[in-house]
CSV table of C-alpha atoms in Angstrom, one decimal:
chain,number,residue,atom,x,y,z
Z,1,MET,CA,5.0,4.9,-43.7
Z,2,PRO,CA,7.5,5.2,-40.8
Z,3,GLU,CA,11.0,5.7,-41.6
Z,4,SER,CA,11.5,2.4,-40.4
Z,5,ALA,CA,9.3,0.2,-42.8
Z,6,ASP,CA,12.1,-1.3,-44.7
Z,7,ARG,CA,14.2,-2.9,-41.3
Z,8,LYS,CA,13.7,-6.2,-40.8
Z,9,ILE,CA,13.0,-7.7,-37.1
Z,10,ILE,CA,12.6,-10.5,-35.7
Z,11,HIS,CA,11.9,-11.4,-32.0
Z,12,VAL,CA,12.5,-14.7,-30.6
Z,13,ASP,CA,10.8,-16.0,-27.9
Z,14,MET,CA,11.7,-19.5,-26.6
Z,15,ASP,CA,8.4,-21.5,-25.7
Z,16,ALA,CA,7.5,-21.7,-21.6
Z,17,PHE,CA,11.5,-21.7,-21.3
Z,18,PHE,CA,12.3,-22.9,-17.8
Z,19,ALA,CA,9.4,-25.2,-17.8
Z,20,SER,CA,10.3,-26.7,-20.8
Z,21,VAL,CA,13.9,-27.6,-20.4
Z,22,GLU,CA,12.6,-29.4,-17.2
Z,23,GLN,CA,10.4,-31.4,-19.7
Z,24,ARG,CA,13.2,-32.0,-21.9
Z,25,ASP,CA,15.7,-33.5,-19.1
Z,26,GLU,CA,13.1,-35.3,-16.7
Z,27,PRO,CA,10.9,-37.2,-19.8
Z,28,ALA,CA,8.7,-38.2,-16.7
Z,29,LEU,CA,7.5,-35.3,-16.6
Z,30,ARG,CA,6.6,-34.3,-20.2
Z,31,GLY,CA,2.7,-33.9,-20.8
Z,32,LYS,CA,2.0,-32.4,-17.1
Z,33,PRO,CA,1.4,-29.5,-15.2
Z,34,VAL,CA,5.3,-28.3,-14.3
Z,35,ALA,CA,5.9,-25.5,-12.1
Z,36,VAL,CA,9.7,-24.2,-11.8
Z,37,GLY,CA,10.0,-22.9,-8.3
Z,38,TYR,CA,9.1,-23.7,-4.9
Z,39,ALA,CA,5.9,-25.1,-3.1
Z,40,ALA,CA,6.8,-23.8,0.0
Z,41,ALA,CA,4.4,-21.1,1.8
Z,42,ARG,CA,6.2,-18.0,0.4
Z,43,GLY,CA,7.1,-19.8,-2.9
Z,44,VAL,CA,6.3,-18.3,-6.0
Z,45,VAL,CA,6.2,-19.9,-9.6
Z,46,ALA,CA,9.3,-18.6,-12.0
Z,47,ALA,CA,7.7,-20.0,-14.5
Z,48,ALA,CA,4.7,-22.7,-15.6
Z,49,SER,CA,4.6,-25.0,-18.7
Z,50,TYR,CA,1.7,-25.1,-20.8
Z,51,GLU,CA,-0.4,-27.8,-19.4
Z,52,ALA,CA,-0.2,-25.7,-15.9
Z,53,ARG,CA,-1.1,-23.0,-17.9
Z,54,LYS,CA,-4.3,-24.0,-18.8
Z,55,PHE,CA,-5.0,-24.1,-15.1
Z,56,GLY,CA,-4.5,-20.3,-15.2
Z,57,VAL,CA,-0.9,-20.7,-13.2
Z,58,ARG,CA,1.9,-18.3,-14.2
Z,59,SER,CA,5.5,-17.3,-13.5
Z,60,ALA,CA,4.9,-14.9,-10.8
Z,61,LEU,CA,2.1,-16.3,-9.3
Z,62,PRO,CA,2.1,-17.8,-5.2
Z,63,SER,CA,3.0,-21.3,-4.7
Z,64,VAL,CA,-0.2,-21.7,-2.9
Z,65,THR,CA,-2.6,-20.3,-4.9
Z,66,ALA,CA,-0.8,-22.1,-7.5
Z,67,LEU,CA,-1.9,-25.4,-6.3
Z,68,ARG,CA,-5.0,-24.3,-5.1
Z,69,ARG,CA,-5.5,-23.6,-8.9
Z,70,CYS,CA,-3.9,-27.1,-10.2
Z,71,PRO,CA,-4.0,-29.4,-7.3
Z,72,GLU,CA,-1.5,-31.9,-10.0
Z,73,LEU,CA,1.0,-29.1,-10.2
Z,74,ILE,CA,4.7,-30.9,-9.8
Z,75,PHE,CA,7.6,-28.1,-9.0
Z,76,VAL,CA,10.8,-28.3,-10.0
Z,77,PRO,CA,13.5,-26.8,-8.5
Z,78,PRO,CA,15.1,-24.0,-10.6
Z,79,ARG,CA,19.0,-24.9,-12.8
Z,80,PHE,CA,19.9,-21.0,-13.9
Z,81,ASP,CA,23.3,-22.9,-14.4
Z,82,VAL,CA,21.4,-25.2,-16.9
Z,83,TYR,CA,19.1,-22.5,-18.4
Z,84,LYS,CA,22.0,-19.8,-19.2
Z,85,ALA,CA,23.8,-22.5,-21.0
Z,86,VAL,CA,21.1,-23.2,-22.8
Z,87,SER,CA,20.6,-19.3,-23.8
Z,88,ARG,CA,24.3,-19.3,-24.6
Z,89,GLN,CA,23.8,-22.4,-27.1
Z,90,ILE,CA,20.7,-20.7,-28.6
Z,91,HIS,CA,22.5,-16.9,-28.6
Z,92,ALA,CA,25.3,-18.5,-30.4
Z,93,ILE,CA,22.7,-19.3,-33.5
Z,94,PHE,CA,21.5,-15.9,-33.5
Z,95,ALA,CA,25.1,-14.9,-34.1
Z,96,ASP,CA,25.4,-17.4,-37.8
Z,97,TYR,CA,22.6,-14.3,-38.6
Z,98,THR,CA,23.1,-11.3,-37.5
Z,99,ASP,CA,26.0,-9.1,-35.3
Z,100,LEU,CA,22.9,-7.3,-34.0
Z,101,VAL,CA,20.9,-8.9,-31.4
Z,102,GLN,CA,19.5,-7.2,-28.8
Z,103,PRO,CA,19.2,-9.7,-25.7
Z,104,LEU,CA,16.0,-9.2,-23.3
Z,105,SER,CA,16.2,-12.1,-20.7
Z,106,LEU,CA,17.6,-15.6,-21.2
Z,107,ASP,CA,14.6,-16.7,-23.5
Z,108,GLU,CA,14.0,-13.4,-25.5
Z,109,ALA,CA,16.1,-11.0,-27.9
Z,110,TYR,CA,15.7,-8.9,-30.9
Z,111,LEU,CA,17.3,-9.8,-33.9
Z,112,ASP,CA,17.9,-7.0,-36.9
Z,113,VAL,CA,18.5,-8.7,-40.0
Z,114,THR,CA,17.8,-6.3,-42.5
Z,115,ALA,CA,21.4,-7.0,-43.4
Z,116,ASN,CA,21.0,-10.6,-45.0
Z,117,ARG,CA,24.4,-12.2,-44.3
Z,118,ARG,CA,23.2,-16.1,-45.0
Z,119,GLY,CA,21.4,-14.9,-48.2
Z,120,ILE,CA,18.0,-16.1,-47.8
Z,121,LYS,CA,15.0,-14.9,-49.6
Z,122,THR,CA,12.7,-13.8,-46.8
Z,123,ALA,CA,13.1,-12.7,-42.9
Z,124,TRP,CA,10.0,-15.0,-42.5
Z,125,LYS,CA,12.2,-17.6,-43.9
Z,126,THR,CA,15.4,-16.7,-41.5
Z,127,ALA,CA,12.8,-16.8,-38.6
Z,128,LYS,CA,11.9,-20.2,-39.8
Z,129,GLU,CA,15.4,-21.0,-39.9
Z,130,ILE,CA,16.1,-20.1,-36.8
Z,131,ARG,CA,13.6,-21.6,-34.9
Z,132,ALA,CA,14.4,-25.0,-36.7
Z,133,ARG,CA,17.9,-24.5,-35.5
Z,134,ILE,CA,17.0,-24.0,-32.1
Z,135,LEU,CA,14.7,-27.2,-31.8
Z,136,GLU,CA,17.6,-29.4,-33.3
Z,137,GLU,CA,20.2,-28.4,-31.2
Z,138,THR,CA,18.7,-27.6,-28.1
Z,139,GLY,CA,15.1,-29.8,-28.2
Z,140,LEU,CA,13.4,-26.9,-27.0
Z,141,THR,CA,10.6,-24.7,-29.5
Z,142,ALA,CA,10.3,-21.2,-30.0
Z,143,SER,CA,7.9,-18.9,-31.5
Z,144,ALA,CA,9.0,-15.5,-33.6
Z,145,GLY,CA,7.5,-12.4,-34.6
Z,146,ILE,CA,8.7,-10.8,-37.9
Z,147,SER,CA,8.0,-7.0,-38.7
Z,148,TYR,CA,9.7,-3.5,-39.1
Z,149,ASN,CA,9.9,-2.8,-35.5
Z,150,LYS,CA,10.6,-3.9,-32.2
Z,151,PHE,CA,7.4,-3.2,-31.2
Z,152,LEU,CA,5.3,-4.9,-33.4
Z,153,ALA,CA,7.6,-8.0,-33.5
Z,154,LYS,CA,7.4,-8.7,-30.1
Z,155,LEU,CA,3.4,-8.3,-30.1
Z,156,ALA,CA,3.7,-10.6,-33.3
Z,157,SER,CA,5.8,-13.5,-31.4
Z,158,ASP,CA,2.9,-13.7,-28.5
Z,159,GLN,CA,0.2,-14.4,-32.0
Z,160,ARG,CA,1.3,-18.0,-32.6
Z,161,LYS,CA,2.7,-19.7,-29.4
Z,162,PRO,CA,3.7,-21.9,-29.0
Z,163,ASN,CA,6.0,-22.9,-32.0
Z,164,GLY,CA,4.8,-20.8,-34.0
Z,165,GLN,CA,5.7,-17.5,-35.9
Z,166,PHE,CA,3.5,-14.4,-37.1
Z,167,VAL,CA,4.7,-11.7,-39.4
Z,168,VAL,CA,3.0,-7.9,-39.6
Z,169,THR,CA,4.3,-6.1,-42.9
Z,170,PRO,CA,4.2,-2.7,-43.4
Z,171,ASP,CA,1.1,-2.1,-44.7
Z,172,MET,CA,-0.9,-3.8,-42.1
Z,173,GLY,CA,1.2,-2.8,-39.0
Z,174,ALA,CA,-1.1,0.8,-38.0
Z,175,ASP,CA,-4.7,-1.0,-38.7
Z,176,TRP,CA,-3.1,-4.4,-36.8
Z,177,VAL,CA,-2.4,-2.7,-33.9
Z,178,GLU,CA,-6.2,-0.6,-33.5
Z,179,SER,CA,-7.8,-4.3,-33.8
Z,180,LEU,CA,-5.1,-5.2,-30.2
Z,181,PRO,CA,-6.6,-4.6,-26.5
Z,182,VAL,CA,-4.2,-1.8,-24.9
Z,183,SER,CA,-3.6,-4.5,-21.9
Z,184,ARG,CA,-1.0,-6.4,-24.7
Z,185,PHE,CA,1.0,-3.5,-25.3
Z,186,HIS,CA,4.7,-3.4,-24.0
Z,187,GLY,CA,4.7,-0.6,-21.9
Z,188,VAL,CA,1.1,-1.4,-20.6
Z,189,GLY,CA,1.2,-2.8,-17.4
Z,190,PRO,CA,-2.1,-3.8,-15.4
Z,191,VAL,CA,-1.9,-0.1,-13.4
Z,192,THR,CA,-1.8,1.9,-16.6
Z,193,ALA,CA,-4.3,-0.8,-18.3
Z,194,LYS,CA,-7.3,-0.1,-15.7
Z,195,LYS,CA,-6.2,3.9,-16.1
Z,196,MET,CA,-7.1,3.7,-19.9
Z,197,ALA,CA,-9.6,1.8,-19.6
Z,198,GLY,CA,-11.2,4.7,-17.1
Z,199,LEU,CA,-10.5,7.0,-19.9
Z,200,GLY,CA,-12.4,4.6,-22.0
Z,201,ILE,CA,-9.6,3.3,-23.9
Z,202,ALA,CA,-9.7,-0.7,-24.1
Z,203,THR,CA,-8.0,-1.5,-28.3
Z,204,GLY,CA,-5.3,-0.2,-30.0
Z,205,ALA,CA,-8.1,2.1,-32.2
Z,206,ASP,CA,-9.5,4.1,-28.8
Z,207,LEU,CA,-5.7,4.9,-28.3
Z,208,ARG,CA,-5.3,6.2,-31.5
Z,209,VAL,CA,-8.0,8.7,-31.7
Z,210,LYS,CA,-6.7,10.7,-28.6
Z,211,SER,CA,-4.6,13.5,-28.6
Z,212,LEU,CA,-1.1,13.5,-28.1
Z,213,PRO,CA,-1.8,17.4,-25.7
Z,214,PHE,CA,-4.8,14.2,-23.9
Z,215,LEU,CA,-1.9,11.7,-23.4
Z,216,GLN,CA,0.5,13.9,-21.9
Z,217,GLN,CA,-2.5,15.5,-19.4
Z,218,HIS,CA,-3.2,12.0,-18.1
Z,219,PHE,CA,0.1,10.0,-18.5
Z,220,GLY,CA,2.8,12.6,-18.8
Z,221,SER,CA,6.5,11.1,-20.1
Z,222,SER,CA,4.8,7.8,-21.2
Z,223,ALA,CA,2.6,9.9,-23.6
Z,224,GLU,CA,4.4,10.0,-26.9
Z,225,TRP,CA,5.4,6.5,-26.8
Z,226,TYR,CA,1.7,5.5,-26.4
Z,227,TYR,CA,0.9,8.0,-29.2
Z,228,LEU,CA,3.3,7.0,-31.9
Z,229,ILE,CA,2.8,2.3,-30.6
Z,230,ALA,CA,-1.5,3.1,-31.5
Z,231,ARG,CA,-0.3,4.5,-35.1
Z,232,GLY,CA,2.9,1.1,-35.2
Z,233,ILE,CA,5.5,3.4,-35.2
Z,234,ASP,CA,8.5,2.5,-32.9
Z,235,GLU,CA,12.0,4.1,-34.2
Z,236,ARG,CA,14.1,2.2,-31.6
Z,237,PRO,CA,17.3,0.1,-33.4
Z,238,VAL,CA,18.2,-2.8,-32.1
Z,239,ASN,CA,21.2,-2.4,-29.7
Z,240,PRO,CA,23.4,-5.3,-29.0
Z,241,ASP,CA,25.4,-2.9,-26.9
Z,242,ARG,CA,22.2,-1.6,-24.4
Z,243,GLU,CA,23.8,-1.4,-21.4
Z,244,ARG,CA,23.0,-2.8,-18.3
Z,245,LYS,CA,22.1,-0.5,-15.6
Z,246,SER,CA,21.7,-2.8,-12.4
Z,247,SER,CA,22.4,-6.1,-11.0
Z,248,GLY,CA,20.2,-7.2,-8.0
Z,249,SER,CA,19.1,-10.2,-6.1
Z,250,GLU,CA,16.3,-10.9,-3.8
Z,251,THR,CA,15.1,-13.4,-1.2
Z,252,THR,CA,11.7,-14.1,0.5
Z,253,PHE,CA,11.7,-15.9,3.8
Z,254,ASP,CA,10.1,-18.7,4.8
Z,255,ARG,CA,8.8,-16.8,7.5
Z,256,ASP,CA,9.0,-13.0,8.9
Z,257,LEU,CA,12.3,-12.7,10.2
Z,258,LEU,CA,13.0,-10.7,13.3
Z,259,GLU,CA,16.3,-11.5,14.5
Z,260,ASP,CA,19.3,-9.2,13.8
Z,261,GLN,CA,21.5,-11.7,12.9
Z,262,GLU,CA,18.9,-13.8,10.7
Z,263,ILE,CA,18.4,-10.5,8.4
Z,264,GLU,CA,21.9,-9.6,8.4
Z,265,THR,CA,22.6,-13.0,7.3
Z,266,GLY,CA,19.9,-12.9,4.6
Z,267,VAL,CA,21.3,-9.7,3.0
Z,268,LEU,CA,24.6,-11.2,2.8
Z,269,ARG,CA,23.6,-14.2,0.5
Z,270,GLN,CA,22.2,-11.9,-2.0
Z,271,ALA,CA,25.4,-9.3,-1.6
Z,272,ASP,CA,27.5,-12.2,-2.6
Z,273,ASP,CA,24.6,-13.4,-5.5
Z,274,VAL,CA,25.5,-9.7,-7.1
Z,275,TRP,CA,29.2,-10.3,-6.4
Z,276,ASN,CA,29.2,-13.3,-8.5
Z,277,TRP,CA,27.8,-11.4,-11.5
Z,278,CYS,CA,29.8,-8.4,-11.0
Z,279,GLU,CA,32.6,-10.2,-11.0
Z,280,LYS,CA,31.9,-12.4,-13.9
Z,281,ALA,CA,30.6,-9.6,-15.9
Z,282,GLN,CA,33.4,-7.5,-15.0
Z,283,GLU,CA,30.9,-4.9,-14.2
Z,284,PHE,CA,31.2,-2.2,-11.0
Z,285,GLY,CA,29.2,0.1,-9.6
Z,286,ARG,CA,29.3,2.8,-6.9
Z,287,THR,CA,25.9,2.7,-5.5
Z,288,VAL,CA,24.8,0.2,-3.3
Z,289,THR,CA,21.2,-0.5,-2.7
Z,290,VAL,CA,19.2,-2.6,0.4
Z,291,LYS,CA,15.4,-3.7,-0.5
Z,292,VAL,CA,13.4,-4.1,2.3
Z,293,LYS,CA,9.6,-5.7,2.3
Z,294,TYR,CA,7.9,-6.1,5.5
Z,295,GLY,CA,5.2,-8.5,6.6
Z,296,ASP,CA,2.9,-5.9,6.0
Z,297,PHE,CA,4.4,-6.0,2.6
Z,298,GLN,CA,5.3,-1.8,3.3
Z,299,ASN,CA,8.6,-1.4,0.9
Z,300,ILE,CA,11.4,0.6,1.6
Z,301,THR,CA,15.3,1.0,0.7
Z,302,ARG,CA,18.5,2.6,1.7
Z,303,SER,CA,21.1,3.5,-0.9
Z,304,ARG,CA,24.6,5.0,-0.6
Z,305,THR,CA,27.1,5.9,-3.4
Z,306,GLN,CA,30.4,4.7,-3.1
Z,307,PRO,CA,33.3,7.6,-3.1
Z,308,ALA,CA,35.0,4.6,-5.6
Z,309,LEU,CA,33.8,1.3,-7.4
Z,310,VAL,CA,33.0,-1.5,-5.1
Z,311,THR,CA,35.4,-4.1,-7.1
Z,312,THR,CA,35.8,-6.5,-4.2
Z,313,GLN,CA,33.3,-8.8,-2.6
Z,314,LYS,CA,34.1,-7.8,1.0
Z,315,ALA,CA,33.2,-4.1,-0.4
Z,316,LEU,CA,30.2,-5.1,-1.0
Z,317,ARG,CA,29.1,-7.1,2.0
Z,318,ASP,CA,30.3,-4.2,3.9
Z,319,ALA,CA,28.2,-1.6,2.8
Z,320,SER,CA,24.8,-4.1,1.9
Z,321,LEU,CA,25.8,-4.8,6.1
Z,322,ALA,CA,25.6,-1.0,7.0
Z,323,LEU,CA,22.5,-0.3,4.9
Z,324,ILE,CA,20.6,-3.1,6.4
Z,325,ARG,CA,21.8,-1.9,10.1
Z,326,SER,CA,20.4,1.4,9.2
Z,327,VAL,CA,17.1,-0.2,9.5
Z,328,LEU,CA,17.5,-2.7,12.5
Z,329,PRO,CA,16.4,-3.2,14.9
Z,330,THR,CA,13.1,-3.9,13.7
Z,331,GLU,CA,9.5,-3.9,15.7
Z,332,LYS,CA,7.9,-5.4,12.6
Z,333,GLY,CA,9.1,-8.6,11.1
Z,334,ILE,CA,11.0,-8.7,7.5
Z,335,ARG,CA,9.4,-11.0,4.7
Z,336,LEU,CA,12.2,-10.2,1.7
Z,337,VAL,CA,15.5,-8.4,1.6
Z,338,GLY,CA,17.4,-7.7,-1.6
Z,339,VAL,CA,20.8,-5.9,-2.6
Z,340,THR,CA,21.3,-4.0,-5.8
Z,341,VAL,CA,24.3,-2.7,-7.2
Z,342,SER,CA,24.1,0.4,-9.7
Z,343,ASN,CA,26.1,3.1,-11.0
Z,344,PHE,CA,28.5,1.4,-13.1
Z,345,ASP,CA,31.2,3.2,-14.4
Z,346,ARG,CA,32.6,1.6,-17.6
Z,347,SER,CA,35.3,4.3,-17.8
Z,348,ALA,CA,37.2,3.4,-14.8
Z,349,MET,CA,37.6,-0.5,-15.6
Z,350,GLY,CA,27.7,-10.4,-44.6
Z,351,SER,CA,25.8,-9.4,-47.5
Z,352,THR,CA,24.1,-5.7,-47.3
Z,353,GLU,CA,21.2,-6.7,-49.6
Z,354,ALA,CA,18.1,-5.8,-49.0
Z,355,LEU,CA,15.6,-9.1,-47.4
Z,356,PRO,CA,12.3,-9.0,-47.7
Z,357,LEU,CA,9.7,-9.4,-44.5
Z,358,PHE,CA,7.9,-12.6,-46.0
Z,359,ASP,CA,7.5,-14.0,-49.1
């Protein structure tokens, strides 16, 4: 049994979060296929309602492809300020149950409820109460996974979506993992899943029979992670103080740009977006990176690490302009630009009763 088997971890994942907020706030959208994003030629789906998902519409899908799959698809512009406000409501609910909350994004988080702050009999009932409060206070549904580690809890939250929950107990963890396709595993993306398939690894059971040296030969530094999760082992703690390593923003233009002034204006808009986050979070970095994607989809980046922290909007704008000007003028049209700040320097600036997983 893994050392972490006595932990009680809940992974809460909102159901089609952005799209559900839009359907909540606009009754005419309820029951209809909705995509958050823009229908423009270069648009991308940011989120899709469950009605749209039935047609194969998913986040990150090009808008033109989404409309081809679902001609009745309704596009709604994103309202990130609203999504962030709802996310704060949800996290306030989490805080009533534990201090150990690790957000992954606006719509999902890990909660360690091993210390039973509210005296609820099981982690299952804790998750059920949290989901009920989210529904009551926000009008939105959430799904939850309950287990003894983060890897299994995240897998479990997908098992009964939407508006459901699923538990993976310590005595079923390893066997349950064996039954799943590796493409569902956190840390196994499409490229890795394809590589694994070529090695005869399609399920958790296939992965488990591979030796660590074999995995190291084919997957390098990721081998130990794959070796452990195939056995249902994940000792990572829920870390509420996980430090953000960067902040970035990027945009795809409606058409490929060649004019220096238009490209620079696009970069400055992204620099301003990043600065808004830095100023609000009071997080400042030394490294500024500009990303460029050309019309032929070639990507390049240009970075510069400053001797001092970038603590003013002007400094970030100046650094971003200097970096983009290093690749201008351009003979190839530019499709996308982005700005990222990283290398942050932060030094410069209940009850403990054990909580069962299940009834």
